[in-house]
Amino acid sequence: QVQLVQSGAEVKKPGASVKVSCKASGFTLSSYYMHWVRQAPGQGLEWMGVVNPSGGGTIYAQSFQGRVTMATDTSTNTFYMELSGLRSDDTAVYYCTRSITDWGQGTLVAVSS
Amino acid sequence: EIVLTQSPGTLSLSPGERATLSCRASQSVTNSYLAWYQQNPGQAPRLLIYGVSTRATGIPARFSGDASGTDFTLTISRLEPEDFAVYHCQQYGRTPYTFGQGTKLEIK
């Protein structure tokens, strides 16, 4: 069955970068649009961007452009998201999703000095 | 970008009652690509409805979705205890794939 297993929680200092992984099983990443969505504490969901399975092209939400990179590693069937220049308001749970149907368990990224 | 506004922010009802949740889009949603999710505390969202009105696999028939222009509705016909959660709408027809701010359905 489809599974998305994300890496563990991270604590980072302001200005640092974080890389979150999403290991896929039960399907091939290169056949599906893959997204990252985040949720700050007590807040709603915020779409961050998507990777196109055909050619690996990316579309990022404007609020993350220049700070985020999303990519897939087909050799390990793993999806990654790297966010740089972290600020305290980047503290959130980050989810990877397969299309709109399947979600990872979430990864808490806490940014604090 | 398409802004989705959900109402009410909190809905207090009793088990067995009917729940109607609203999601209004600031402009037309391409191809009726509107989804609803249910989220319980500490868990990832779960897809309930896609394409405005199609139930996802395993979703009970008491959940239904509808639309009138740019107004979208999620109806839960008869509330079960496990239905009390937060509900999110999302449009996925045009990037950025925006979400509403959520409606919390709580036990009265």
XYZ file of C-alpha atoms in Angstrom:
221
model
C 0.000 0.000 0.000
C 0.999 3.636 -0.413
C 3.192 4.950 2.401
C 4.993 8.227 2.899
C 7.410 8.150 5.816
C 9.016 11.438 6.753
C 12.216 12.187 8.634
C 12.226 13.129 12.297
C 11.739 16.414 14.098
C 14.348 19.144 13.723
C 15.363 22.089 15.879
C 17.189 24.858 14.047
C 18.603 28.301 14.769
C 17.339 31.351 12.867
C 19.160 31.708 9.566
C 19.913 27.989 9.264
C 18.608 25.546 6.671
C 16.601 22.367 7.095
C 16.156 19.416 4.772
C 13.144 17.153 5.291
C 12.851 13.791 3.556
C 9.797 11.766 2.561
C 10.443 8.104 1.749
C 7.790 6.692 -0.572
C 6.732 3.072 -0.873
C 3.979 1.308 -2.756
C 4.369 3.550 -5.789
C 7.008 5.252 -7.922
C 7.619 8.930 -7.143
C 8.381 9.751 -10.751
C 4.781 8.948 -11.722
C 3.027 11.396 -9.407
C 2.872 15.081 -8.587
C 4.406 15.475 -5.141
C 3.747 18.437 -2.852
C 4.843 19.967 0.425
C 2.307 21.573 2.755
C 3.007 23.096 6.145
C 0.954 23.917 9.216
C 2.101 26.369 11.858
C 0.966 25.669 15.444
C -2.775 26.208 15.765
C -3.019 27.471 12.203
C -4.373 26.297 8.865
C -2.632 24.482 6.033
C -0.265 26.318 3.688
C 0.702 24.891 0.284
C 4.417 25.322 -0.416
C 4.999 23.840 -3.837
C 4.909 20.881 -6.207
C 7.245 18.755 -8.291
C 6.038 17.690 -11.725
C 6.730 13.997 -12.346
C 7.367 14.678 -16.004
C 10.804 16.204 -16.091
C 10.970 17.146 -12.434
C 9.926 20.761 -12.921
C 8.878 22.665 -9.815
C 6.342 25.340 -8.917
C 6.763 27.102 -5.604
C 4.384 29.365 -3.732
C 5.552 32.941 -4.075
C 6.088 33.300 -0.342
C 8.784 30.592 -0.465
C 10.497 31.401 -3.753
C 14.214 31.833 -3.352
C 14.241 29.935 -0.043
C 12.827 26.510 -0.892
C 14.062 23.639 -3.031
C 12.067 20.481 -3.716
C 13.466 17.453 -5.478
C 13.062 13.728 -5.881
C 15.725 11.023 -5.754
C 14.448 8.272 -8.013
C 17.179 5.871 -6.935
C 15.823 5.799 -3.371
C 12.229 6.857 -4.158
C 12.605 9.731 -1.714
C 11.199 13.243 -1.935
C 13.023 16.170 -0.314
C 12.308 19.706 0.735
C 15.029 22.121 1.802
C 14.151 25.476 3.339
C 16.857 28.054 3.947
C 17.040 31.326 5.871
C 14.836 29.925 8.617
C 12.855 32.331 10.773
C 10.792 31.765 13.886
C 7.604 31.878 11.815
C 8.839 28.857 9.841
C 8.122 26.769 12.939
C 5.536 24.305 11.679
C 4.722 20.727 10.862
C 5.751 19.993 7.285
C 3.846 17.368 5.278
C 4.683 15.702 1.992
C 1.696 14.644 -0.087
C 1.163 12.455 -3.136
C -1.183 14.453 -5.336
C -4.089 15.339 -3.027
C -4.731 11.845 -1.780
C -1.934 10.622 0.475
C -0.041 12.415 3.223
C 3.077 11.728 5.212
C 2.915 11.738 8.995
C 4.425 15.201 9.240
C 7.769 16.551 10.446
C 7.984 19.220 13.111
C 10.563 21.887 12.369
C 11.136 24.240 15.288
C 13.143 27.420 14.770
C 14.441 29.013 17.930
C 17.505 30.842 19.122
C -4.189 33.516 -6.160
C -7.560 32.044 -5.249
C -8.554 32.866 -1.670
C -10.810 30.360 0.078
C -12.901 31.576 3.005
C -14.425 28.950 5.265
C -17.366 29.530 7.570
C -18.152 29.260 10.325
C -14.831 29.217 12.138
C -16.310 26.925 14.774
C -19.493 24.871 14.565
C -20.995 23.382 17.741
C -23.394 20.507 17.197
C -24.511 17.281 18.826
C -24.093 13.721 17.565
C -26.925 12.810 15.231
C -27.334 16.378 13.943
C -26.629 17.592 10.418
C -23.516 19.696 9.776
C -23.129 22.148 6.910
C -19.704 23.675 6.322
C -19.053 26.395 3.785
C -16.065 27.321 1.618
C -16.271 30.396 -0.628
C -13.723 30.985 -3.390
C -12.624 34.466 -4.484
C -12.840 33.375 -8.144
C -13.853 30.406 -10.233
C -12.203 27.086 -9.321
C -10.733 25.449 -12.419
C -12.374 22.158 -13.436
C -14.224 21.981 -10.105
C -10.961 20.936 -8.474
C -12.111 21.471 -4.898
C -11.299 19.060 -2.084
C -12.259 18.659 1.553
C -10.072 17.185 4.287
C -10.670 16.099 7.848
C -7.943 16.587 10.436
C -7.810 15.236 13.962
C -5.409 16.638 16.584
C -1.830 15.541 16.022
C -2.659 13.789 12.755
C -2.208 14.527 9.090
C -5.246 15.632 7.096
C -7.311 12.909 5.473
C -8.942 13.387 2.068
C -12.734 13.187 2.256
C -14.037 14.685 -0.989
C -12.407 15.631 -4.300
C -13.765 17.138 -7.480
C -16.391 18.967 -5.374
C -18.533 15.912 -4.711
C -16.662 12.609 -5.161
C -16.004 10.733 -1.933
C -12.499 9.377 -1.481
C -11.982 5.663 -0.934
C -13.487 4.437 2.322
C -15.312 7.647 3.171
C -18.828 7.020 4.537
C -21.867 8.105 2.560
C -22.915 10.564 5.270
C -20.255 12.924 3.852
C -21.280 14.825 0.738
C -20.034 17.821 -1.208
C -21.790 20.306 -3.445
C -21.212 23.598 -5.198
C -23.088 26.619 -6.417
C -20.817 28.869 -8.445
C -17.927 29.771 -6.189
C -19.669 28.551 -3.022
C -18.832 25.042 -1.896
C -20.482 23.001 0.826
C -19.525 19.946 2.827
C -22.481 18.260 4.489
C -22.348 15.569 7.134
C -25.843 14.167 7.233
C -25.826 12.665 10.701
C -22.871 13.352 12.962
C -20.997 10.470 14.527
C -18.656 11.015 17.524
C -15.595 10.496 15.311
C -16.659 13.340 12.976
C -15.743 16.080 15.454
C -12.541 17.443 13.983
C -11.192 20.297 11.863
C -12.212 20.465 8.204
C -10.214 22.149 5.452
C -11.128 22.954 1.875
C -8.504 23.236 -0.872
C -8.588 24.253 -4.512
C -6.128 22.339 -6.684
C -7.063 23.656 -10.098
C -4.559 26.488 -10.262
C -1.266 27.072 -8.480
C -0.829 28.073 -5.733
C -3.091 25.313 -4.457
C -4.672 27.309 -1.659
C -6.478 26.143 1.473
C -9.210 27.707 3.530
C -8.441 28.586 7.134
C -10.421 25.616 8.468
C -13.658 24.980 10.354
C -13.577 23.330 13.751
C -16.534 21.044 14.348
C -16.964 20.591 18.087
C -19.370 18.716 20.311
C -22.108 20.877 21.767
